[in-house]
Each structure stands twice: as C-alpha cells, then as structure tokens.
Coordinates of C-alpha atoms and ligand atoms in Angstrom, one line a residue:
M2 CA -0.1 0.0 0.0
Q3 CA 1.0 3.3 -0.9
S4 CA 1.6 5.9 1.8
I5 CA -0.2 9.2 1.8
E6 CA 0.8 12.5 3.7
L7 CA -2.1 13.8 5.8
L8 CA -1.1 17.8 5.5
P9 CA -2.0 18.1 1.6
L10 CA -5.3 16.1 2.7
G11 CA -6.0 19.1 4.8
W12 CA -4.7 17.8 7.9
T13 CA -4.2 20.7 10.5
P14 CA -3.0 21.3 14.1
D15 CA -6.6 21.8 15.3
R16 CA -7.7 18.7 13.7
A17 CA -4.4 16.8 15.2
E18 CA -5.6 18.3 18.8
A19 CA -9.0 16.9 18.3
F20 CA -7.9 13.7 17.5
A21 CA -4.7 13.4 20.2
P22 CA -7.2 11.4 22.3
H23 CA -8.0 8.8 19.6
A24 CA -4.3 8.1 19.0
A25 CA -3.8 7.5 22.6
A26 CA -6.7 4.7 21.9
G27 CA -4.6 3.4 19.2
L28 CA -6.9 4.8 16.7
V29 CA -5.4 6.2 13.0
P30 CA -6.7 9.5 11.5
G31 CA -8.3 9.5 8.0
R32 CA -10.5 11.4 5.5
V33 CA -13.2 9.8 3.3
S34 CA -13.2 10.1 -0.1
L35 CA -16.1 8.1 -0.9
E36 CA -19.0 6.4 0.4
H37 CA -21.2 3.4 -0.8
N38 CA -24.0 1.8 0.8
H39 CA -22.4 2.7 4.6
V40 CA -18.8 1.6 3.4
Y41 CA -16.3 4.4 3.0
R42 CA -13.0 4.5 1.3
V43 CA -10.4 6.5 3.7
L44 CA -7.3 7.9 2.9
T45 CA -4.7 7.3 5.8
A46 CA -1.1 7.7 6.0
A47 CA -0.9 4.1 5.6
G48 CA -2.5 4.1 2.3
E49 CA -6.3 4.0 1.0
V50 CA -8.4 1.5 3.3
L51 CA -12.0 0.5 3.2
A52 CA -14.0 1.1 6.7
E53 CA -17.6 0.5 8.1
A54 CA -19.0 2.7 10.7
A55 CA -18.7 0.7 14.1
G56 CA -21.7 -0.1 15.7
K57 CA -21.8 2.4 18.5
L58 CA -21.3 5.2 15.8
K59 CA -24.0 4.1 14.0
H60 CA -26.5 3.9 17.4
E61 CA -25.1 7.8 18.0
A62 CA -26.4 8.6 14.3
E63 CA -30.2 7.8 14.6
G64 CA -31.9 10.8 14.6
R65 CA -28.6 12.9 14.4
N66 CA -26.2 14.1 11.7
A67 CA -23.5 11.8 12.6
L68 CA -22.8 9.5 9.5
P69 CA -19.5 9.9 8.1
A70 CA -19.6 12.1 4.9
V71 CA -17.3 12.6 2.1
G72 CA -14.8 14.9 3.4
D73 CA -15.0 13.8 6.9
W74 CA -12.3 13.5 8.8
V75 CA -12.4 9.8 11.0
A76 CA -10.8 7.9 13.6
L77 CA -10.6 4.7 12.2
R78 CA -9.3 1.0 13.9
P79 CA -7.4 -0.5 11.0
D80 CA -8.2 -4.3 10.9
P81 CA -4.7 -6.0 11.2
S82 CA -5.6 -8.8 8.7
G83 CA -6.6 -6.5 6.1
G84 CA -10.2 -6.5 6.6
R85 CA -12.5 -3.6 6.8
A86 CA -11.4 -0.9 9.3
L87 CA -13.7 0.5 12.0
L88 CA -14.8 3.7 11.7
R89 CA -15.1 4.9 15.4
T90 CA -15.6 8.8 15.3
I91 CA -15.7 11.6 13.0
L92 CA -13.6 14.6 14.0
P93 CA -15.7 18.2 14.6
R94 CA -16.7 19.5 11.3
T95 CA -15.3 23.0 10.0
S96 CA -18.1 23.2 7.3
W97 CA -20.9 20.9 5.9
F98 CA -23.7 20.8 3.7
S99 CA -26.9 18.5 4.4
R100 CA -30.3 17.6 2.9
K101 CA -33.3 16.0 3.7
A102 CA -32.6 12.4 3.7
A103 CA -35.0 10.5 1.4
G104 CA -38.1 9.8 2.7
R105 CA -37.6 10.9 5.9
E106 CA -39.4 13.9 7.4
T107 CA -37.0 15.8 9.1
E108 CA -33.7 13.5 9.2
E109 CA -30.6 15.9 7.8
Q110 CA -28.0 13.6 5.6
I111 CA -24.7 15.3 5.5
V112 CA -23.6 15.1 1.8
A113 CA -19.9 16.8 2.1
A114 CA -17.8 17.8 5.0
N115 CA -14.7 20.1 5.7
I116 CA -14.8 22.2 2.3
D117 CA -13.0 25.2 2.4
T118 CA -14.7 26.8 -0.7
V119 CA -17.3 26.4 -2.9
L120 CA -17.6 27.8 -6.3
L121 CA -20.6 28.9 -7.5
V122 CA -21.2 28.0 -11.2
F123 CA -23.6 29.6 -13.5
G124 CA -23.6 29.7 -17.3
M125 CA -23.8 33.0 -19.0
D126 CA -25.3 31.7 -22.0
I127 CA -28.9 31.6 -19.7
H128 CA -29.7 34.6 -17.5
V129 CA -28.0 34.4 -14.6
K130 CA -31.0 35.2 -11.8
P131 CA -29.4 36.9 -9.2
R132 CA -32.4 35.5 -6.9
A133 CA -31.0 32.2 -7.8
L134 CA -27.4 33.3 -7.0
E135 CA -28.4 34.6 -3.5
R136 CA -29.9 31.3 -2.6
Y137 CA -26.8 29.7 -3.2
L138 CA -24.9 32.2 -1.3
V139 CA -27.1 31.8 1.4
V140 CA -26.9 27.8 1.3
T141 CA -23.0 28.1 1.3
R142 CA -22.3 30.8 3.9
R143 CA -24.4 28.9 6.0
S144 CA -22.5 25.6 5.5
G145 CA -19.3 27.1 6.8
A146 CA -17.2 27.4 3.7
A147 CA -16.8 30.7 1.5
P148 CA -18.6 31.2 -1.6
V149 CA -16.9 32.3 -5.0
V150 CA -18.6 33.2 -8.3
V151 CA -17.7 31.9 -11.0
L152 CA -19.5 33.0 -14.5
N153 CA -18.8 30.2 -17.1
K154 CA -19.2 30.6 -20.5
V155 CA -18.0 34.1 -21.0
D156 CA -17.1 33.0 -24.5
L157 CA -20.7 33.2 -25.6
L158 CA -21.0 37.0 -24.5
E159 CA -19.6 40.2 -25.8
G160 CA -17.9 43.0 -23.8
E161 CA -21.2 45.0 -23.0
E162 CA -23.4 41.9 -22.1
I163 CA -20.4 40.4 -19.9
E164 CA -20.5 43.8 -18.0
E165 CA -24.2 43.7 -17.4
V166 CA -24.0 39.9 -16.0
L167 CA -20.7 40.6 -13.7
A168 CA -22.2 44.2 -12.5
D169 CA -25.6 42.2 -11.3
A170 CA -23.4 39.0 -9.9
R171 CA -21.2 41.4 -8.2
E172 CA -24.1 43.3 -6.5
V173 CA -25.8 40.0 -5.2
S174 CA -22.4 38.7 -4.0
G175 CA -21.8 40.4 -0.6
G176 CA -18.0 40.4 -1.0
A177 CA -17.7 37.2 -2.5
P178 CA -15.2 37.3 -5.4
V179 CA -16.7 37.3 -8.9
H180 CA -14.7 35.1 -12.0
L181 CA -15.0 35.1 -15.1
V182 CA -14.5 31.7 -16.7
S183 CA -14.6 30.0 -20.0
T184 CA -13.6 26.3 -20.2
R185 CA -13.7 26.3 -24.0
T186 CA -11.1 28.7 -24.3
G187 CA -9.4 28.4 -21.0
T188 CA -10.3 32.1 -19.9
G189 CA -9.6 32.5 -16.2
V190 CA -9.6 28.6 -15.6
A191 CA -6.1 29.3 -13.8
D192 CA -7.5 32.0 -11.7
L193 CA -9.7 29.3 -9.3
E194 CA -6.5 27.4 -8.8
V195 CA -5.8 29.8 -6.2
Y196 CA -8.6 28.1 -4.1
L197 CA -6.6 24.8 -4.3
S198 CA -3.3 25.0 -2.4
P199 CA -2.3 22.1 -0.8
G200 CA -4.6 20.7 1.8
R201 CA -7.4 23.1 0.8
T202 CA -11.0 21.8 -0.3
I203 CA -13.3 22.9 -2.7
T204 CA -17.0 21.8 -4.4
L205 CA -18.9 23.2 -7.1
L206 CA -22.6 24.2 -6.5
G207 CA -24.8 26.0 -9.6
P208 CA -27.7 24.8 -11.5
S209 CA -27.2 21.5 -14.1
G210 CA -25.7 22.4 -17.3
A211 CA -23.7 25.6 -16.1
G212 CA -20.6 23.5 -16.6
K213 CA -19.3 22.3 -13.2
S214 CA -17.8 18.8 -14.7
S215 CA -16.1 20.7 -17.2
I216 CA -14.9 23.3 -14.6
V217 CA -13.6 20.3 -12.7
N218 CA -11.7 18.5 -15.3
A219 CA -10.1 21.8 -16.6
L220 CA -8.8 22.0 -12.8
V221 CA -7.8 18.4 -12.5
A222 CA -6.6 17.5 -15.7
G223 CA -5.5 20.8 -16.9
H224 CA -6.7 23.3 -19.8
G225 CA -6.5 21.5 -22.9
S226 CA -7.9 17.6 -22.2
P227 CA -11.6 18.3 -21.2
D228 CA -12.4 14.7 -21.3
A229 CA -9.7 13.5 -18.8
L230 CA -11.0 11.3 -15.9
P231 CA -10.3 13.2 -12.6
I232 CA -7.7 11.6 -10.8
G233 CA -9.0 8.6 -8.8
A234 CA -12.6 9.5 -9.3
V235 CA -14.4 7.2 -11.2
R236 CA -12.1 4.3 -10.5
P237 CA -14.8 1.6 -10.5
W238 CA -16.0 1.0 -6.8
D239 CA -15.6 -2.8 -6.3
S240 CA -12.8 -5.2 -7.9
R241 CA -15.6 -6.8 -10.6
G242 CA -15.2 -3.3 -11.9
R243 CA -18.9 -2.4 -11.5
H244 CA -19.5 1.4 -11.8
T245 CA -21.8 3.1 -9.7
S246 CA -22.9 6.5 -9.8
V247 CA -24.1 6.7 -6.5
H248 CA -20.7 7.1 -5.0
R249 CA -19.2 9.8 -3.3
Q250 CA -16.0 11.6 -4.5
L251 CA -12.9 13.1 -3.4
V252 CA -10.5 14.0 -5.9
V253 CA -7.0 14.4 -4.9
R254 CA -5.4 16.9 -7.7
P255 CA -1.6 15.9 -8.3
A256 CA -1.0 20.0 -8.8
G257 CA -2.7 20.3 -4.6
G258 CA -6.0 20.9 -3.6
M259 CA -9.0 18.4 -3.4
I260 CA -12.7 18.7 -5.1
I261 CA -15.5 17.2 -4.0
D262 CA -18.1 16.5 -6.7
T263 CA -20.7 14.2 -5.3
P264 CA -23.9 13.5 -6.5
G265 CA -25.5 14.5 -3.3
M266 CA -24.0 17.6 -3.8
R267 CA -25.7 18.0 -7.3
E268 CA -29.0 17.3 -5.8
L269 CA -28.7 19.5 -3.3
Q270 CA -32.1 21.0 -2.5
L271 CA -32.2 24.8 -2.2
W272 CA -34.8 25.8 0.4
D273 CA -37.5 28.3 -0.9
T274 CA -41.0 29.5 0.0
D275 CA -42.8 26.7 -2.3
S276 CA -40.7 24.2 -0.8
M277 CA -41.1 24.8 3.0
D278 CA -45.0 25.0 2.4
E279 CA -44.3 21.7 0.6
S280 CA -42.3 19.7 3.5
F281 CA -43.9 21.6 6.2
A282 CA -47.5 20.9 4.9
D283 CA -48.4 19.6 8.7
V284 CA -47.5 23.0 10.0
T285 CA -49.3 25.2 7.4
A286 CA -52.5 23.0 7.3
R287 CA -53.1 24.2 10.5
A288 CA -52.3 28.0 10.3
G289 CA -55.5 28.5 8.8
A290 CA -57.0 27.9 11.9
C291 CA -54.9 30.6 13.6
R292 CA -56.6 33.9 14.9
F293 CA -54.3 36.4 12.9
R294 CA -54.1 35.9 9.6
D295 CA -50.2 37.6 9.7
C296 CA -49.9 34.9 12.7
R297 CA -45.5 33.7 12.6
H298 CA -47.0 30.8 15.1
E299 CA -44.0 32.4 18.0
S300 CA -46.2 33.6 20.8
E301 CA -49.1 35.4 18.9
P302 CA -52.5 34.5 20.7
G303 CA -55.1 31.9 19.3
C304 CA -52.1 30.1 17.3
A305 CA -53.6 27.2 16.1
V306 CA -50.3 25.7 15.3
K307 CA -49.1 26.5 18.9
A308 CA -52.2 24.8 20.1
A309 CA -51.8 21.9 18.1
V310 CA -47.9 21.3 19.9
D311 CA -49.3 21.7 23.5
A312 CA -52.0 19.5 22.4
G313 CA -49.4 16.8 21.7
D314 CA -51.0 16.8 18.1
L315 CA -47.8 18.2 16.1
D316 CA -44.5 17.3 17.2
A317 CA -42.7 19.8 18.7
G318 CA -39.4 18.9 16.6
R319 CA -41.3 19.8 13.6
Y320 CA -42.7 22.8 14.8
E321 CA -38.9 23.9 15.9
S322 CA -37.6 23.3 12.4
F323 CA -40.4 24.9 11.2
L324 CA -39.3 28.4 13.0
K325 CA -36.0 28.1 12.5
L326 CA -36.5 28.2 8.5
Q327 CA -38.9 30.5 8.7
A328 CA -36.2 32.7 10.1
E329 CA -33.9 31.6 7.7
Q330 CA -36.2 32.7 4.8
A331 CA -36.9 36.0 6.5
A332 CA -33.6 36.8 6.4
T333 CA -32.7 35.8 2.8
A334 CA -36.2 37.9 2.1
R335 CA -34.6 40.9 3.9
L336 CA -31.5 40.6 2.0
R337 CA -33.3 40.3 -1.2
D338 CA -35.2 43.6 -0.4
E339 CA -32.0 45.3 0.5
R340 CA -30.5 44.1 -3.2
A341 CA -33.8 44.7 -4.9
Q342 CA -33.3 48.1 -3.7
I343 CA -29.9 48.6 -5.1
V344 CA -31.3 47.4 -8.4
A345 CA -34.0 49.8 -8.5
K346 CA -31.5 52.8 -7.9
R347 CA -29.4 51.2 -10.9
Q348 CA -32.0 51.1 -13.3
A349 CA -33.2 54.7 -12.3
R350 CA -29.5 55.7 -12.8
T351 CA -29.2 54.2 -16.1
I352 CA -32.5 55.6 -17.0
S353 CA -31.7 59.2 -16.1
R354 CA -28.5 58.7 -17.9
A355 CA -30.2 57.8 -21.1
I356 CA -32.7 60.7 -20.6
R357 CA -29.9 63.2 -20.7
A358 CA -27.7 61.8 -23.4
M359 CA -31.3 62.0 -25.5
Q360 CA -31.6 65.8 -24.2
N361 CA -28.2 66.7 -25.5
T362 CA -28.6 64.9 -29.1
R363 CA -31.9 67.0 -29.3
D364 CA -29.9 70.0 -28.1
K365 CA -27.0 69.9 -30.3
D366 CA -29.3 69.0 -33.4
R367 CA -31.5 72.4 -32.4
R368 CA -28.2 74.3 -32.8
Ligands
GDP20 P1 -22.7 20.9 -15.4 O1 -24.1 20.2 -15.3 O2 -23.0 22.0 -14.4 O3 -21.5 19.8 -14.9 O4 -22.1 21.4 -16.8 P2 -21.5 20.6 -18.0 O5 -19.8 20.7 -17.7 O6 -21.9 19.2 -17.9 O7 -21.4 21.7 -19.0 C1 -23.0 21.4 -19.8 C2 -22.8 22.2 -21.0 O8 -22.0 23.3 -21.5 C3 -21.4 21.4 -22.1 O9 -22.2 20.9 -23.0 C4 -20.3 21.9 -22.0 O10 -19.7 21.4 -23.1 C5 -20.8 23.3 -22.1 N1 -19.8 24.1 -21.5 C6 -19.3 24.2 -20.6 N2 -18.2 25.2 -20.1 C7 -18.2 26.0 -21.2 C8 -17.9 27.2 -21.8 O11 -16.7 27.7 -20.8 N3 -18.3 27.7 -22.7 C9 -19.2 27.1 -23.6 N4 -19.7 27.5 -24.8 N5 -19.8 26.1 -23.4 C10 -19.4 25.7 -22.1
ZN21 ZN1 -50.4 30.4 14.2

C-alpha cells in the first residue's frame, strides 16, 4: 500500500488536537474519499483503506447527523488482518452541506464535509438569476464554507453583455469574489487554482448545465484535455469493475488541493417558499385556524399551530424546525429586498443617463 501524506489532505493543528485522545486509544486518522452503502473509502497515512461505521457510531447517528460523509476526518481502528477498518469517530467538522434524507420528514443527511471554498457556477448563456445566486450564497455561507461566484461560458457573450452580468453578480455577491471563466477557451480557469492550494478543499454548486463538470475536468486534468477523467474519481468501486453512479468522491489533485464532486452535492435542494410549504404541510395546514392572518406561530394569541404542539397533535421537533427555517427565510427575504433596492437605484441612474443623453442630442440638433 502506498503511504499518503496527511497535510496535503487538509490535516491541521486543530484536527491533530481533536484527534489526540483517539491516537492514545490506538486509532489512526483518515479522510473519507468515498462512500457507498455505508462503506467508506478512507485516505490514511498507511494508504487507502475500506472502513465501516462502528456499531456505536451508527447508534449515535440515529436521529442525529453523525454518519460520516465524504470529506470527513475520522478516527479508525485498522484491521490488522487486512479486512475493513472500523470507523469509530468523526472529528469536528469545519463546514458541511446537508439535505433531507430521502423519505424522511425531518432527518438531515450530510452530503459533504470540511469544504473550504464553494464555487457557485453559473452559465452566462442562460440568464444568471440574481435570486438563484442569492439562494446559493445563503446556503453556502450557512455551511461554513466561503462562496466564490464563477460566471462560466464567458466566450458566448460580448463586452457590454459581460459587463452587465458581472455587475449584477457583484451586486448580490456580498463581497464574494466573482470570476469570469470559459472552459472552452480556458479563460480564467487558472485563476481558480488559488482556491486549490495544498490542503484546501473546494466543491462546486450551481444549476445543471452551468459547466461544473467541465470546470472540474479543467482543474484536475489541466486545460486542453477536458475529457480526461478526474484522478481516482471514477475508479470503479468494487474489484469486479461495476461502476456505480451513486458513490461520492473526493478528488486529490496532483497539483494540489482537493475537489469534492458528489451526486449528493449536485442534488442539493435549495430551500424556497414553495418547498417550505410542501415540506411543512403538516404545520402550514393548521395555520388557517390561527386568529391572526399574519400569525408567525411564535407567541401570538390564538395560534392554532402552537395549540396543536401543546396538545401533542404536532411534533415539537417539527415545529422547531419550521420556526428555524421561517427565520432563515425572513433573513433571506430581507437581503433580497435590500438588493432589489440597489437594483432599482441602478436602473433609475441608467434611465436618467439615457434621458440626459437624449436631451444632449436634441439640443445639438437644434443648434
Ligand atoms: P454541469 O451540468 O454543470 O456539470 O455542466 P457541464 O460541465 O456538463 O457542461 C454543460 C454544457 O456546457 C456542456 O455541453 C459543455 O460543453 C458546455 N460548456 C461548459 N463550459 C463551457 C464554456 O466555457 N463555454 C461554452 N460555450 N460551453 C461550455
Ligand atoms: Zn399561528
């Protein structure tokens, strides 16, 4: 087995400190590079090993978000006879993305962890919707990772159009860097490498078709060979070579840095009002009976939602999740309103400039 250095995988003094008690217990550290059916491929100093979650860990995971995910740093008990290692503990995460577990009402499933930077990729060929971008920014900031906006397919637009899209993106980006990129011509791709210094991990989010795979390929394989396969990423999961499309991946770049590109991240569902009504139908169904039409179901008198919780008809945990999400949405909406005002001001400026220009021409004509 080939030995692996941990520092380029993102091992830090904080992680070493968190791991110290486990080292004393004879465990070894590793980073999850792939998960499939609760079997994990883990990068350790002694090489890549397969691991299973220990019974205790699994038990803790019930109802909690304790199952390991791609990107997690874990403490393993290796099997001296070469069998699967036991994954005992997940070290504290610096960031994580989650989604609702399929078929479960409230349970969250971690889809990726310990990501430093998220490239929010949008294609300039279709209109980049500031609202969609905002939602991605909110989700990213909440994860604990830093967002970077990537406007791809810049080859499809011309000077002024590019400036317009860029200005719109800058307006909502809230200080996040904005990059213009074309994987087709190679423009701007190299600039993204600053987020891939050794030990740093990125992931990509954005609408389907925006160019995420193309960017991963360009970053991993280098410009000029967009069809090259990410190193180690699509190595078949099992020895019989069966390829599974549901596995998760952490790609270690030979040139430094790591890219997490998983189906789970791709399917990440971004909250919006509709999905909230849908996912909290049991809560919102009762809102009609509240005394006040604009009841927020917090401490208003005559609140039918609260009454249902008190009576035990509505799960208190569900109610709390609802309130949390409601608060988040209110914050997002406020942000959106602020941005909308900025856009309106800009439009007003543009219009007044256009009017002035028109007047100048007319004045000239009269002279
Ligand atoms: P993903 O769904 O976000 O992974 O997007 P893909 O990487 O699969 O790209 C979607 C489509 O956009 C493909 O047909 C790509 O060839 C095309 N594409 C990707 N990058 C660029 C680019 O910079 N310029 C142009 N014109 N097309 C691109
Ligand atoms: Zn109410």
